[in-house]
Amino acid sequence: MQVFAKLAELGSFTKVAEATQIGRPHVTRIIQDLEASLDVRLFQRTTRSVKLTAEGQRFYERVKNNLADLAETTSMFDRNGSTLRGRLRIDIPAAFSQRSFMESLKGFTQAFPYI
């Protein structure tokens, strides 16, 4: 489910492979196996893009919520309590490029994956 969610967010098998540190063929196989087990096409693939199908979008919304619930549930076992967690809400002016701002947050989200 984590690989599926990551692919839905990044839209690239290569980027998912890099982010998860598993091989691209393995990422592809995970998605193929998931689609086969559900008997539904979750992504529309072309040589240039990977996009969620309508069914994939509905599935992603549920998976995203389930993964968040799972992370919250397992966080109660964080013994040292030093991991930063929570929701961070940021408002930026419309004139500010949201794309460049989101790019700058990549390092932050990698350093603090539970925020």
N, CA, C and O atoms as a Tinker XYZ file with bonds, in Angstrom:
   460  protein
     1  N      0.818000   -1.197000    0.000000    73     2
     2  CA     0.000000    0.000000    0.000000    64     1     3
     3  C      0.865000    1.266000    0.000000    63     2     4     5
     4  O      0.520000    2.271000   -0.623000    81     3
     5  N      1.996000    1.195000    0.712000    73     3     6
     6  CA     2.873000    2.365000    0.743000    64     5     7
     7  C      3.458000    2.656000   -0.636000    63     6     8     9
     8  O      3.577000    3.816000   -1.032000    81     7
     9  N      3.818000    1.614000   -1.359000    73     7    10
    10  CA     4.363000    1.794000   -2.706000    64     9    11
    11  C      3.276000    2.358000   -3.622000    63    10    12    13
    12  O      3.540000    3.260000   -4.418000    81    11
    13  N      2.067000    1.834000   -3.513000    73    11    14
    14  CA     0.950000    2.346000   -4.307000    64    13    15
    15  C      0.738000    3.830000   -4.023000    63    14    16    17
    16  O      0.625000    4.626000   -4.955000    81    15
    17  N      0.682000    4.213000   -2.738000    73    15    18
    18  CA     0.453000    5.606000   -2.369000    64    17    19
    19  C      1.579000    6.500000   -2.880000    63    18    20    21
    20  O      1.335000    7.606000   -3.364000    81    19
    21  N      2.797000    6.018000   -2.770000    73    19    22
    22  CA     3.947000    6.797000   -3.239000    64    21    23
    23  C      3.876000    7.017000   -4.747000    63    22    24    25
    24  O      4.182000    8.105000   -5.234000    81    23
    25  N      3.474000    5.983000   -5.485000    73    23    26
    26  CA     3.342000    6.124000   -6.936000    64    25    27
    27  C      2.219000    7.094000   -7.289000    63    26    28    29
    28  O      2.349000    7.877000   -8.229000    81    27
    29  N      1.130000    7.046000   -6.548000    73    27    30
    30  CA     0.035000    7.987000   -6.788000    64    29    31
    31  C      0.495000    9.426000   -6.555000    63    30    32    33
    32  O      0.078000   10.340000   -7.266000    81    31
    33  N      1.342000    9.618000   -5.571000    73    31    34
    34  CA     1.827000   10.958000   -5.241000    64    33    35
    35  C      2.915000   11.446000   -6.189000    63    34    36    37
    36  O      2.908000   12.609000   -6.593000    81    35
    37  N      3.846000   10.570000   -6.547000    73    35    38
    38  CA     4.995000   10.982000   -7.359000    64    37    39
    39  C      4.762000   10.844000   -8.860000    63    38    40    41
    40  O      5.345000   11.585000   -9.651000    81    39
    41  N      3.911000    9.897000   -9.251000    73    39    42
    42  CA     3.595000    9.735000  -10.669000    64    41    43
    43  C      4.733000    9.202000  -11.511000    63    42    44    45
    44  O      4.769000    9.433000  -12.719000    81    43
    45  N      5.673000    8.487000  -10.890000    73    43    46
    46  CA     6.817000    7.963000  -11.620000    64    45    47
    47  C      7.352000    6.723000  -10.921000    63    46    48    49
    48  O      7.655000    6.757000   -9.728000    81    47
    49  N      7.468000    5.626000  -11.668000    73    47    50
    50  CA     8.035000    4.409000  -11.103000    64    49    51
    51  C      9.482000    4.637000  -10.667000    63    50    52    53
    52  O      9.908000    4.134000   -9.627000    81    51
    53  N     10.228000    5.387000  -11.456000    73    51    54
    54  CA    11.627000    5.660000  -11.134000    64    53    55
    55  C     11.754000    6.463000   -9.849000    63    54    56    57
    56  O     12.597000    6.152000   -9.007000    81    55
    57  N     10.926000    7.492000   -9.686000    73    55    58
    58  CA    10.974000    8.307000   -8.472000    64    57    59
    59  C     10.580000    7.490000   -7.242000    63    58    60    61
    60  O     11.146000    7.677000   -6.164000    81    59
    61  N      9.619000    6.593000   -7.401000    73    59    62
    62  CA     9.221000    5.734000   -6.279000    64    61    63
    63  C     10.369000    4.801000   -5.904000    63    62    64    65
    64  O     10.654000    4.595000   -4.724000    81    63
    65  N     11.018000    4.245000   -6.909000    73    63    66
    66  CA    12.148000    3.351000   -6.653000    64    65    67
    67  C     13.251000    4.082000   -5.895000    63    66    68    69
    68  O     13.845000    3.528000   -4.970000    81    67
    69  N     13.519000    5.306000   -6.279000    73    67    70
    70  CA    14.537000    6.093000   -5.589000    64    69    71
    71  C     14.102000    6.433000   -4.168000    63    70    72    73
    72  O     14.900000    6.337000   -3.235000    81    71
    73  N     12.858000    6.824000   -3.999000    73    71    74
    74  CA    12.357000    7.227000   -2.688000    64    73    75
    75  C     12.281000    6.061000   -1.706000    63    74    76    77
    76  O     12.519000    6.234000   -0.511000    81    75
    77  N     11.954000    4.891000   -2.205000    73    75    78
    78  CA    11.797000    3.727000   -1.333000    64    77    79
    79  C     13.042000    2.860000   -1.267000    63    78    80    81
    80  O     13.128000    1.932000   -0.463000    81    79
    81  N     14.002000    3.173000   -2.120000    73    79    82
    82  CA    15.259000    2.422000   -2.206000    64    81    83
    83  C     15.033000    0.948000   -2.539000    63    82    84    85
    84  O     15.698000    0.062000   -2.003000    81    83
    85  N     14.085000    0.712000   -3.431000    73    83    86
    86  CA    13.902000   -0.618000   -3.992000    64    85    87
    87  C     13.975000   -0.489000   -5.506000    63    86    88    89
    88  O     13.753000    0.594000   -6.047000    81    87
    89  N     14.277000   -1.561000   -6.178000    73    87    90
    90  CA    14.465000   -1.508000   -7.619000    64    89    91
    91  C     13.191000   -1.176000   -8.373000    63    90    92    93
    92  O     12.092000   -1.541000   -7.955000    81    91
    93  N     13.351000   -0.479000   -9.489000    73    91    94
    94  CA    12.207000   -0.107000  -10.313000    64    93    95
    95  C     11.407000   -1.331000  -10.752000    63    94    96    97
    96  O     10.178000   -1.289000  -10.705000    81    95
    97  N     12.055000   -2.424000  -11.177000    73    95    98
    98  CA    11.274000   -3.606000  -11.559000    64    97    99
    99  C     10.424000   -4.150000  -10.405000    63    98   100   101
   100  O      9.321000   -4.655000  -10.614000    81    99
   101  N     10.957000   -4.039000   -9.188000    73    99   102
   102  CA    10.202000   -4.510000   -8.029000    64   101   103
   103  C      8.985000   -3.614000   -7.773000    63   102   104   105
   104  O      7.912000   -4.108000   -7.425000    81   103
   105  N      9.150000   -2.311000   -7.944000    73   103   106
   106  CA     8.023000   -1.377000   -7.802000    64   105   107
   107  C      6.945000   -1.736000   -8.823000    63   106   108   109
   108  O      5.760000   -1.804000   -8.495000    81   107
   109  N      7.372000   -1.963000  -10.060000    73   107   110
   110  CA     6.429000   -2.331000  -11.117000    64   109   111
   111  C      5.689000   -3.609000  -10.752000    63   110   112   113
   112  O      4.475000   -3.703000  -10.930000    81   111
   113  N      6.409000   -4.574000  -10.251000    73   111   114
   114  CA     5.798000   -5.858000   -9.888000    64   113   115
   115  C      4.795000   -5.709000   -8.746000    63   114   116   117
   116  O      3.737000   -6.337000   -8.761000    81   115
   117  N      5.127000   -4.883000   -7.763000    73   115   118
   118  CA     4.219000   -4.646000   -6.644000    64   117   119
   119  C      2.896000   -4.086000   -7.154000    63   118   120   121
   120  O      1.826000   -4.536000   -6.745000    81   119
   121  N      2.973000   -3.109000   -8.043000    73   119   122
   122  CA     1.757000   -2.481000   -8.580000    64   121   123
   123  C      0.981000   -3.473000   -9.442000    63   122   124   125
   124  O     -0.245000   -3.543000   -9.353000    81   123
   125  N      1.676000   -4.233000  -10.267000    73   123   126
   126  CA     1.000000   -5.243000  -11.090000    64   125   127
   127  C      0.299000   -6.276000  -10.217000    63   126   128   129
   128  O     -0.837000   -6.657000  -10.499000    81   127
   129  N      0.959000   -6.729000   -9.168000    73   127   130
   130  CA     0.359000   -7.708000   -8.261000    64   129   131
   131  C     -0.861000   -7.129000   -7.546000    63   130   132   133
   132  O     -1.867000   -7.818000   -7.376000    81   131
   133  N     -0.774000   -5.877000   -7.133000    73   131   134
   134  CA    -1.897000   -5.223000   -6.472000    64   133   135
   135  C     -3.088000   -5.120000   -7.419000    63   134   136   137
   136  O     -4.215000   -5.449000   -7.048000    81   135
   137  N     -2.832000   -4.663000   -8.644000    73   135   138
   138  CA    -3.914000   -4.552000   -9.622000    64   137   139
   139  C     -4.519000   -5.922000   -9.927000    63   138   140   141
   140  O     -5.735000   -6.043000  -10.078000    81   139
   141  N     -3.686000   -6.940000  -10.017000    73   139   142
   142  CA    -4.190000   -8.287000  -10.286000    64   141   143
   143  C     -5.033000   -8.800000   -9.125000    63   142   144   145
   144  O     -6.075000   -9.421000   -9.338000    81   143
   145  N     -4.592000   -8.546000   -7.912000    73   143   146
   146  CA    -5.342000   -9.040000   -6.753000    64   145   147
   147  C     -6.678000   -8.321000   -6.606000    63   146   148   149
   148  O     -7.650000   -8.912000   -6.136000    81   147
   149  N     -6.734000   -7.058000   -7.003000    73   147   150
   150  CA    -7.978000   -6.288000   -6.927000    64   149   151
   151  C     -8.829000   -6.449000   -8.182000    63   150   152   153
   152  O    -10.014000   -6.117000   -8.195000    81   151
   153  N     -8.203000   -6.964000   -9.233000    73   151   154
   154  CA    -8.851000   -7.109000  -10.540000    64   153   155
   155  C     -9.383000   -5.765000  -11.051000    63   154   156   157
   156  O    -10.512000   -5.659000  -11.530000    81   155
   157  N     -8.526000   -4.745000  -10.929000    73   155   158
   158  CA    -8.878000   -3.411000  -11.400000    64   157   159
   159  C     -7.603000   -2.680000  -11.817000    63   158   160   161
   160  O     -6.538000   -2.891000  -11.237000    81   159
   161  N     -7.719000   -1.839000  -12.803000    73   159   162
   162  CA    -6.594000   -1.020000  -13.257000    64   161   163
   163  C     -6.550000    0.231000  -12.399000    63   162   164   165
   164  O     -7.501000    1.012000  -12.400000    81   163
   165  N     -5.458000    0.438000  -11.664000    73   163   166
   166  CA    -5.339000    1.584000  -10.766000    64   165   167
   167  C     -4.644000    2.779000  -11.409000    63   166   168   169
   168  O     -4.875000    3.924000  -11.019000    81   167
   169  N     -3.785000    2.504000  -12.403000    73   167   170
   170  CA    -3.025000    3.562000  -13.056000    64   169   171
   171  C     -3.179000    3.483000  -14.563000    63   170   172   173
   172  O     -3.255000    2.401000  -15.145000    81   171
   173  N     -3.225000    4.653000  -15.178000    73   171   174
   174  CA    -3.160000    4.757000  -16.630000    64   173   175
   175  C     -1.709000    5.080000  -16.955000    63   174   176   177
   176  O     -1.199000    6.134000  -16.573000    81   175
   177  N     -1.050000    4.174000  -17.657000    73   175   178
   178  CA     0.372000    4.340000  -17.953000    64   177   179
   179  C      0.573000    4.690000  -19.421000    63   178   180   181
   180  O     -0.033000    4.094000  -20.311000    81   179
   181  N      1.436000    5.667000  -19.649000    73   179   182
   182  CA     1.922000    5.960000  -20.989000    64   181   183
   183  C      3.440000    6.006000  -20.897000    63   182   184   185
   184  O      4.006000    5.851000  -19.814000    81   183
   185  N      4.091000    6.216000  -22.020000    73   183   186
   186  CA     5.553000    6.295000  -21.986000    64   185   187
   187  C      6.021000    7.548000  -21.251000    63   186   188   189
   188  O      7.173000    7.623000  -20.826000    81   187
   189  N      5.139000    8.527000  -21.100000    73   187   190
   190  CA     5.536000    9.785000  -20.469000    64   189   191
   191  C      4.922000   10.044000  -19.102000    63   190   192   193
   192  O      5.385000   10.923000  -18.376000    81   191
   193  N      3.892000    9.297000  -18.742000    73   191   194
   194  CA     3.247000    9.608000  -17.467000    64   193   195
   195  C      2.568000    8.391000  -16.848000    63   194   196   197
   196  O      2.281000    7.397000  -17.514000    81   195
   197  N      2.329000    8.510000  -15.569000    73   195   198
   198  CA     1.591000    7.515000  -14.802000    64   197   199
   199  C      0.547000    8.303000  -14.014000    63   198   200   201
   200  O      0.889000    9.135000  -13.174000    81   199
   201  N     -0.729000    8.032000  -14.293000    73   199   202
   202  CA    -1.810000    8.762000  -13.621000    64   201   203
   203  C     -2.826000    7.777000  -13.080000    63   202   204   205
   204  O     -3.038000    6.703000  -13.644000    81   203
   205  N     -3.446000    8.156000  -11.986000    73   203   206
   206  CA    -4.483000    7.322000  -11.395000    64   205   207
   207  C     -5.711000    7.257000  -12.292000    63   206   208   209
   208  O     -6.096000    8.251000  -12.907000    81   207
   209  N     -6.315000    6.090000  -12.362000    73   207   210
   210  CA    -7.620000    5.957000  -12.991000    64   209   211
   211  C     -8.658000    6.438000  -11.975000    63   210   212   213
   212  O     -8.303000    6.752000  -10.839000    81   211
   213  N     -9.917000    6.499000  -12.361000    73   211   214
   214  CA   -10.977000    6.889000  -11.427000    64   213   215
   215  C    -11.023000    5.912000  -10.254000    63   214   216   217
   216  O    -11.165000    6.323000   -9.102000    81   215
   217  N    -10.903000    4.621000  -10.553000    73   215   218
   218  CA   -10.890000    3.610000   -9.490000    64   217   219
   219  C     -9.657000    3.769000   -8.613000    63   218   220   221
   220  O     -9.725000    3.626000   -7.392000    81   219
   221  N     -8.526000    4.066000   -9.252000    73   219   222
   222  CA    -7.286000    4.280000   -8.524000    64   221   223
   223  C     -7.376000    5.467000   -7.586000    63   222   224   225
   224  O     -6.855000    5.426000   -6.471000    81   223
   225  N     -8.035000    6.523000   -8.032000    73   223   226
   226  CA    -8.196000    7.716000   -7.186000    64   225   227
   227  C     -9.031000    7.394000   -5.956000    63   226   228   229
   228  O     -8.685000    7.804000   -4.848000    81   227
   229  N    -10.117000    6.669000   -6.138000    73   227   230
   230  CA   -10.954000    6.283000   -4.994000    64   229   231
   231  C    -10.165000    5.384000   -4.031000    63   230   232   233
   232  O    -10.240000    5.541000   -2.813000    81   231
   233  N     -9.419000    4.452000   -4.597000    73   231   234
   234  CA    -8.613000    3.541000   -3.782000    64   233   235
   235  C     -7.536000    4.321000   -3.030000    63   234   236   237
   236  O     -7.281000    4.061000   -1.854000    81   235
   237  N     -6.910000    5.272000   -3.709000    73   235   238
   238  CA    -5.855000    6.082000   -3.091000    64   237   239
   239  C     -6.372000    6.848000   -1.878000    63   238   240   241
   240  O     -5.699000    6.906000   -0.848000    81   239
   241  N     -7.549000    7.430000   -1.991000    73   239   242
   242  CA    -8.109000    8.185000   -0.868000    64   241   243
   243  C     -8.269000    7.294000    0.359000    63   242   244   245
   244  O     -7.969000    7.715000    1.477000    81   243
   245  N     -8.735000    6.078000    0.157000    73   243   246
   246  CA    -8.898000    5.140000    1.280000    64   245   247
   247  C     -7.543000    4.690000    1.820000    63   246   248   249
   248  O     -7.334000    4.646000    3.032000    81   247
   249  N     -6.629000    4.359000    0.916000    73   247   250
   250  CA    -5.296000    3.899000    1.326000    64   249   251
   251  C     -4.565000    4.989000    2.089000    63   250   252   253
   252  O     -3.929000    4.720000    3.108000    81   251
   253  N     -4.653000    6.220000    1.600000    73   251   254
   254  CA    -3.986000    7.343000    2.258000    64   253   255
   255  C     -4.488000    7.484000    3.694000    63   254   256   257
   256  O     -3.690000    7.658000    4.615000    81   255
   257  N     -5.790000    7.410000    3.886000    73   255   258
   258  CA    -6.356000    7.506000    5.235000    64   257   259
   259  C     -5.945000    6.319000    6.097000    63   258   260   261
   260  O     -5.622000    6.482000    7.273000    81   259
   261  N     -5.958000    5.130000    5.511000    73   259   262
   262  CA    -5.570000    3.936000    6.270000    64   261   263
   263  C     -4.107000    3.978000    6.681000    63   262   264   265
   264  O     -3.770000    3.598000    7.801000    81   263
   265  N     -3.236000    4.435000    5.792000    73   263   266
   266  CA    -1.816000    4.540000    6.135000    64   265   267
   267  C     -1.589000    5.572000    7.236000    63   266   268   269
   268  O     -0.752000    5.372000    8.117000    81   267
   269  N     -2.333000    6.671000    7.185000    73   267   270
   270  CA    -2.222000    7.686000    8.236000    64   269   271
   271  C     -2.693000    7.119000    9.572000    63   270   272   273
   272  O     -2.066000    7.357000   10.604000    81   271
   273  N     -3.788000    6.375000    9.557000    73   271   274
   274  CA    -4.283000    5.746000   10.785000    64   273   275
   275  C     -3.273000    4.744000   11.328000    63   274   276   277
   276  O     -3.034000    4.682000   12.534000    81   275
   277  N     -2.687000    3.966000   10.437000    73   275   278
   278  CA    -1.693000    2.980000   10.854000    64   277   279
   279  C     -0.472000    3.659000   11.477000    63   278   280   281
   280  O      0.038000    3.210000   12.504000    81   279
   281  N     -0.012000    4.728000   10.857000    73   279   282
   282  CA     1.139000    5.461000   11.392000    64   281   283
   283  C      0.820000    6.030000   12.771000    63   282   284   285
   284  O      1.658000    5.990000   13.672000    81   283
   285  N     -0.382000    6.556000   12.934000    73   283   286
   286  CA    -0.780000    7.102000   14.229000    64   285   287
   287  C     -0.873000    5.995000   15.279000    63   286   288   289
   288  O     -0.465000    6.179000   16.426000    81   287
   289  N     -1.412000    4.850000   14.876000    73   287   290
   290  CA    -1.553000    3.728000   15.801000    64   289   291
   291  C     -0.194000    3.201000   16.242000    63   290   292   293
   292  O      0.018000    2.946000   17.428000    81   291
   293  N      0.718000    3.037000   15.305000    73   291   294
   294  CA     2.031000    2.497000   15.656000    64   293   295
   295  C      2.887000    3.518000   16.405000    63   294   296   297
   296  O      3.845000    3.144000   17.082000    81   295
   297  N      2.551000    4.796000   16.289000    73   295   298
   298  CA     3.341000    5.822000   16.973000    64   297   299
   299  C      3.246000    5.693000   18.487000    63   298   300   301
   300  O      4.125000    6.184000   19.195000    81   299
   301  N      2.212000    5.051000   18.999000    73   299   302
   302  CA     2.105000    4.920000   20.449000    64   301   303
   303  C      3.189000    4.009000   21.010000    63   302   304   305
   304  O      3.390000    3.955000   22.223000    81   303
   305  N      3.892000    3.289000   20.125000    73   303   306
   306  CA     4.971000    2.418000   20.564000    64   305   307
   307  C      6.337000    3.060000   20.406000    63   306   308   309
   308  O      7.357000    2.396000   20.590000    81   307
   309  N      6.373000    4.328000   20.071000    73   307   310
   310  CA     7.632000    5.066000   19.967000    64   309   311
   311  C      8.135000    5.314000   21.385000    63   310   312   313
   312  O      7.666000    6.223000   22.070000    81   311
   313  N      9.073000    4.514000   21.808000    73   311   314
   314  CA     9.531000    4.522000   23.192000    64   313   315
   315  C     10.322000    5.780000   23.575000    63   314   316   317
   316  O     10.210000    6.272000   24.698000    81   315
   317  N     11.116000    6.289000   22.638000    73   315   318
   318  CA    11.964000    7.407000   23.032000    64   317   319
   319  C     11.255000    8.754000   22.929000    63   318   320   321
   320  O     11.713000    9.736000   23.512000    81   319
   321  N     10.170000    8.814000   22.213000    73   319   322
   322  CA     9.385000   10.038000   22.134000    64   321   323
   323  C     10.072000   11.188000   21.425000    63   322   324   325
   324  O      9.578000   12.315000   21.461000    81   323
   325  N     11.200000   10.930000   20.782000    73   323   326
   326  CA    11.945000   12.014000   20.154000    64   325   327
   327  C     11.542000   12.267000   18.702000    63   326   328   329
   328  O     12.013000   13.226000   18.089000    81   327
   329  N     10.692000   11.433000   18.156000    73   327   330
   330  CA    10.280000   11.605000   16.775000    64   329   331
   331  C      9.236000   12.709000   16.675000    63   330   332   333
   332  O      8.223000   12.685000   17.375000    81   331
   333  N      9.488000   13.670000   15.806000    73   331   334
   334  CA     8.515000   14.745000   15.604000    64   333   335
   335  C      7.352000   14.215000   14.780000    63   334   336   337
   336  O      7.552000   13.537000   13.773000    81   335
   337  N      6.145000   14.526000   15.212000    73   335   338
   338  CA     4.938000   14.056000   14.541000    64   337   339
   339  C      3.901000   15.164000   14.551000    63   338   340   341
   340  O      3.960000   16.098000   15.351000    81   339
   341  N      2.962000   15.032000   13.649000    73   339   342
   342  CA     1.835000   15.955000   13.663000    64   341   343
   343  C      1.553000   16.511000   12.289000    63   342   344   345
   344  O      2.163000   16.120000   11.293000    81   343
   345  N      0.623000   17.423000   12.264000    73   343   346
   346  CA     0.193000   18.047000   11.018000    64   345   347
   347  C      0.721000   19.468000   10.986000    63   346   348   349
   348  O      0.633000   20.198000   11.973000    81   347
   349  N      1.260000   19.845000    9.868000    73   347   350
   350  CA     1.783000   21.193000    9.672000    64   349   351
   351  C      0.956000   21.849000    8.575000    63   350   352   353
   352  O      0.896000   21.348000    7.453000    81   351
   353  N      0.329000   22.949000    8.895000    73   351   354
   354  CA    -0.482000   23.661000    7.913000    64   353   355
   355  C      0.241000   24.952000    7.557000    63   354   356   357
   356  O      0.642000   25.717000    8.434000    81   355
   357  N      0.399000   25.181000    6.260000    73   355   358
   358  CA     1.129000   26.358000    5.787000    64   357   359
   359  C      0.255000   27.107000    4.793000    63   358   360   361
   360  O     -0.254000   26.517000    3.840000    81   359
   361  N      0.081000   28.398000    5.012000    73   359   362
   362  CA    -0.619000   29.264000    4.062000    64   361   363
   363  C      0.430000   30.120000    3.369000    63   362   364   365
   364  O      1.294000   30.715000    4.013000    81   363
   365  N      0.336000   30.170000    2.040000    73   363   366
   366  CA     1.257000   31.010000    1.280000    64   365   367
   367  C      0.441000   31.871000    0.323000    63   366   368   369
   368  O     -0.631000   31.461000   -0.125000    81   367
   369  N      0.939000   33.053000    0.010000    73   367   370
   370  CA     0.213000   33.916000   -0.924000    64   369   371
   371  C      0.090000   33.259000   -2.299000    63   370   372   373
   372  O      0.967000   32.504000   -2.719000    81   371
   373  N     -0.992000   33.551000   -2.980000    73   371   374
   374  CA    -1.222000   32.977000   -4.311000    64   373   375
   375  C     -0.125000   33.387000   -5.287000    63   374   376   377
   376  O      0.201000   32.637000   -6.207000    81   375
   377  N      0.439000   34.560000   -5.093000    73   375   378
   378  CA     1.494000   35.025000   -5.998000    64   377   379
   379  C      2.773000   34.210000   -5.846000    63   378   380   381
   380  O      3.588000   34.145000   -6.766000    81   379
   381  N      2.942000   33.602000   -4.708000    73   379   382
   382  CA     4.124000   32.778000   -4.457000    64   381   383
   383  C      3.947000   31.459000   -5.194000    63   382   384   385
   384  O      2.886000   30.839000   -5.123000    81   383
   385  N      4.956000   31.046000   -5.881000    73   383   386
   386  CA     4.867000   29.810000   -6.665000    64   385   387
   387  C      4.715000   28.601000   -5.761000    63   386   388   389
   388  O      5.644000   28.223000   -5.047000    81   387
   389  N      3.532000   27.998000   -5.798000    73   387   390
   390  CA     3.296000   26.819000   -4.970000    64   389   391
   391  C      4.210000   25.672000   -5.385000    63   390   392   393
   392  O      4.669000   24.903000   -4.540000    81   391
   393  N      4.472000   25.559000   -6.671000    73   391   394
   394  CA     5.329000   24.467000   -7.156000    64   393   395
   395  C      6.732000   24.571000   -6.568000    63   394   396   397
   396  O      7.275000   23.583000   -6.073000    81   395
   397  N      7.320000   25.764000   -6.620000    73   395   398
   398  CA     8.681000   25.907000   -6.088000    64   397   399
   399  C      8.682000   25.734000   -4.576000    63   398   400   401
   400  O      9.647000   25.220000   -4.010000    81   399
   401  N      7.613000   26.157000   -3.923000    73   399   402
   402  CA     7.523000   25.967000   -2.482000    64   401   403
   403  C      7.448000   24.484000   -2.139000    63   402   404   405
   404  O      8.112000   24.031000   -1.207000    81   403
   405  N      6.650000   23.727000   -2.880000    73   403   406
   406  CA     6.517000   22.291000   -2.639000    64   405   407
   407  C      7.843000   21.585000   -2.884000    63   406   408   409
   408  O      8.187000   20.651000   -2.159000    81   407
   409  N      8.584000   22.011000   -3.882000    73   407   410
   410  CA     9.897000   21.432000   -4.150000    64   409   411
   411  C     10.828000   21.646000   -2.963000    63   410   412   413
   412  O     11.614000   20.765000   -2.613000    81   411
   413  N     10.735000   22.818000   -2.347000    73   411   414
   414  CA    11.615000   23.115000   -1.218000    64   413   415
   415  C     11.236000   22.307000    0.025000    63   414   416   417
   416  O     12.058000   22.147000    0.928000    81   415
   417  N     10.013000   21.801000    0.082000    73   415   418
   418  CA     9.586000   21.000000    1.229000    64   417   419
   419  C     10.027000   19.548000    1.160000    63   418   420   421
   420  O      9.906000   18.825000    2.150000    81   419
   421  N     10.536000   19.102000    0.016000    73   419   422
   422  CA    10.936000   17.700000   -0.125000    64   421   423
   423  C     11.953000   17.287000    0.931000    63   422   424   425
   424  O     11.815000   16.231000    1.548000    81   423
   425  N     12.955000   18.099000    1.137000    73   423   426
   426  CA    13.973000   17.779000    2.130000    64   425   427
   427  C     13.388000   17.710000    3.537000    63   426   428   429
   428  O     13.758000   16.851000    4.337000    81   427
   429  N     12.474000   18.625000    3.821000    73   427   430
   430  CA    11.826000   18.633000    5.129000    64   429   431
   431  C     11.006000   17.359000    5.337000    63   430   432   433
   432  O     11.081000   16.735000    6.395000    81   431
   433  N     10.231000   16.980000    4.336000    73   431   434
   434  CA     9.388000   15.787000    4.481000    64   433   435
   435  C     10.216000   14.512000    4.557000    63   434   436   437
   436  O      9.783000   13.533000    5.165000    81   435
   437  N     11.379000   14.509000    3.959000    73   435   438
   438  CA    12.262000   13.341000    4.083000    64   437   439
   439  C     12.882000   13.281000    5.479000    63   438   440   441
   440  O     13.046000   12.200000    6.046000    81   439
   441  N     13.220000   14.431000    6.020000    73   439   442
   442  CA    13.833000   14.472000    7.352000    64   441   443
   443  C     12.812000   14.205000    8.455000    63   442   444   445
   444  O     13.143000   13.634000    9.494000    81   443
   445  N     11.572000   14.620000    8.219000    73   443   446
   446  CA    10.511000   14.460000    9.212000    64   445   447
   447  C      9.293000   13.800000    8.573000    63   446   448   449
   448  O      8.296000   14.474000    8.313000    81   447
   449  N      9.358000   12.495000    8.316000    73   447   450
   450  CA     8.290000   11.824000    7.571000    64   449   451
   451  C      6.954000   11.750000    8.304000    63   450   452   453
   452  O      5.937000   11.471000    7.669000    81   451
   453  N      6.916000   11.986000    9.595000    73   451   454
   454  CA     5.664000   11.875000   10.347000    64   453   455
   455  C      4.964000   13.219000   10.512000    63   454   456   457
   456  O      3.974000   13.325000   11.237000    81   455
   457  N      5.477000   14.233000    9.843000    73   455   458
   458  CA     4.814000   15.544000    9.883000    64   457   459
   459  C      4.126000   15.741000    8.551000    63   458   460
   460  O      3.493000   16.774000    8.330000    81   459
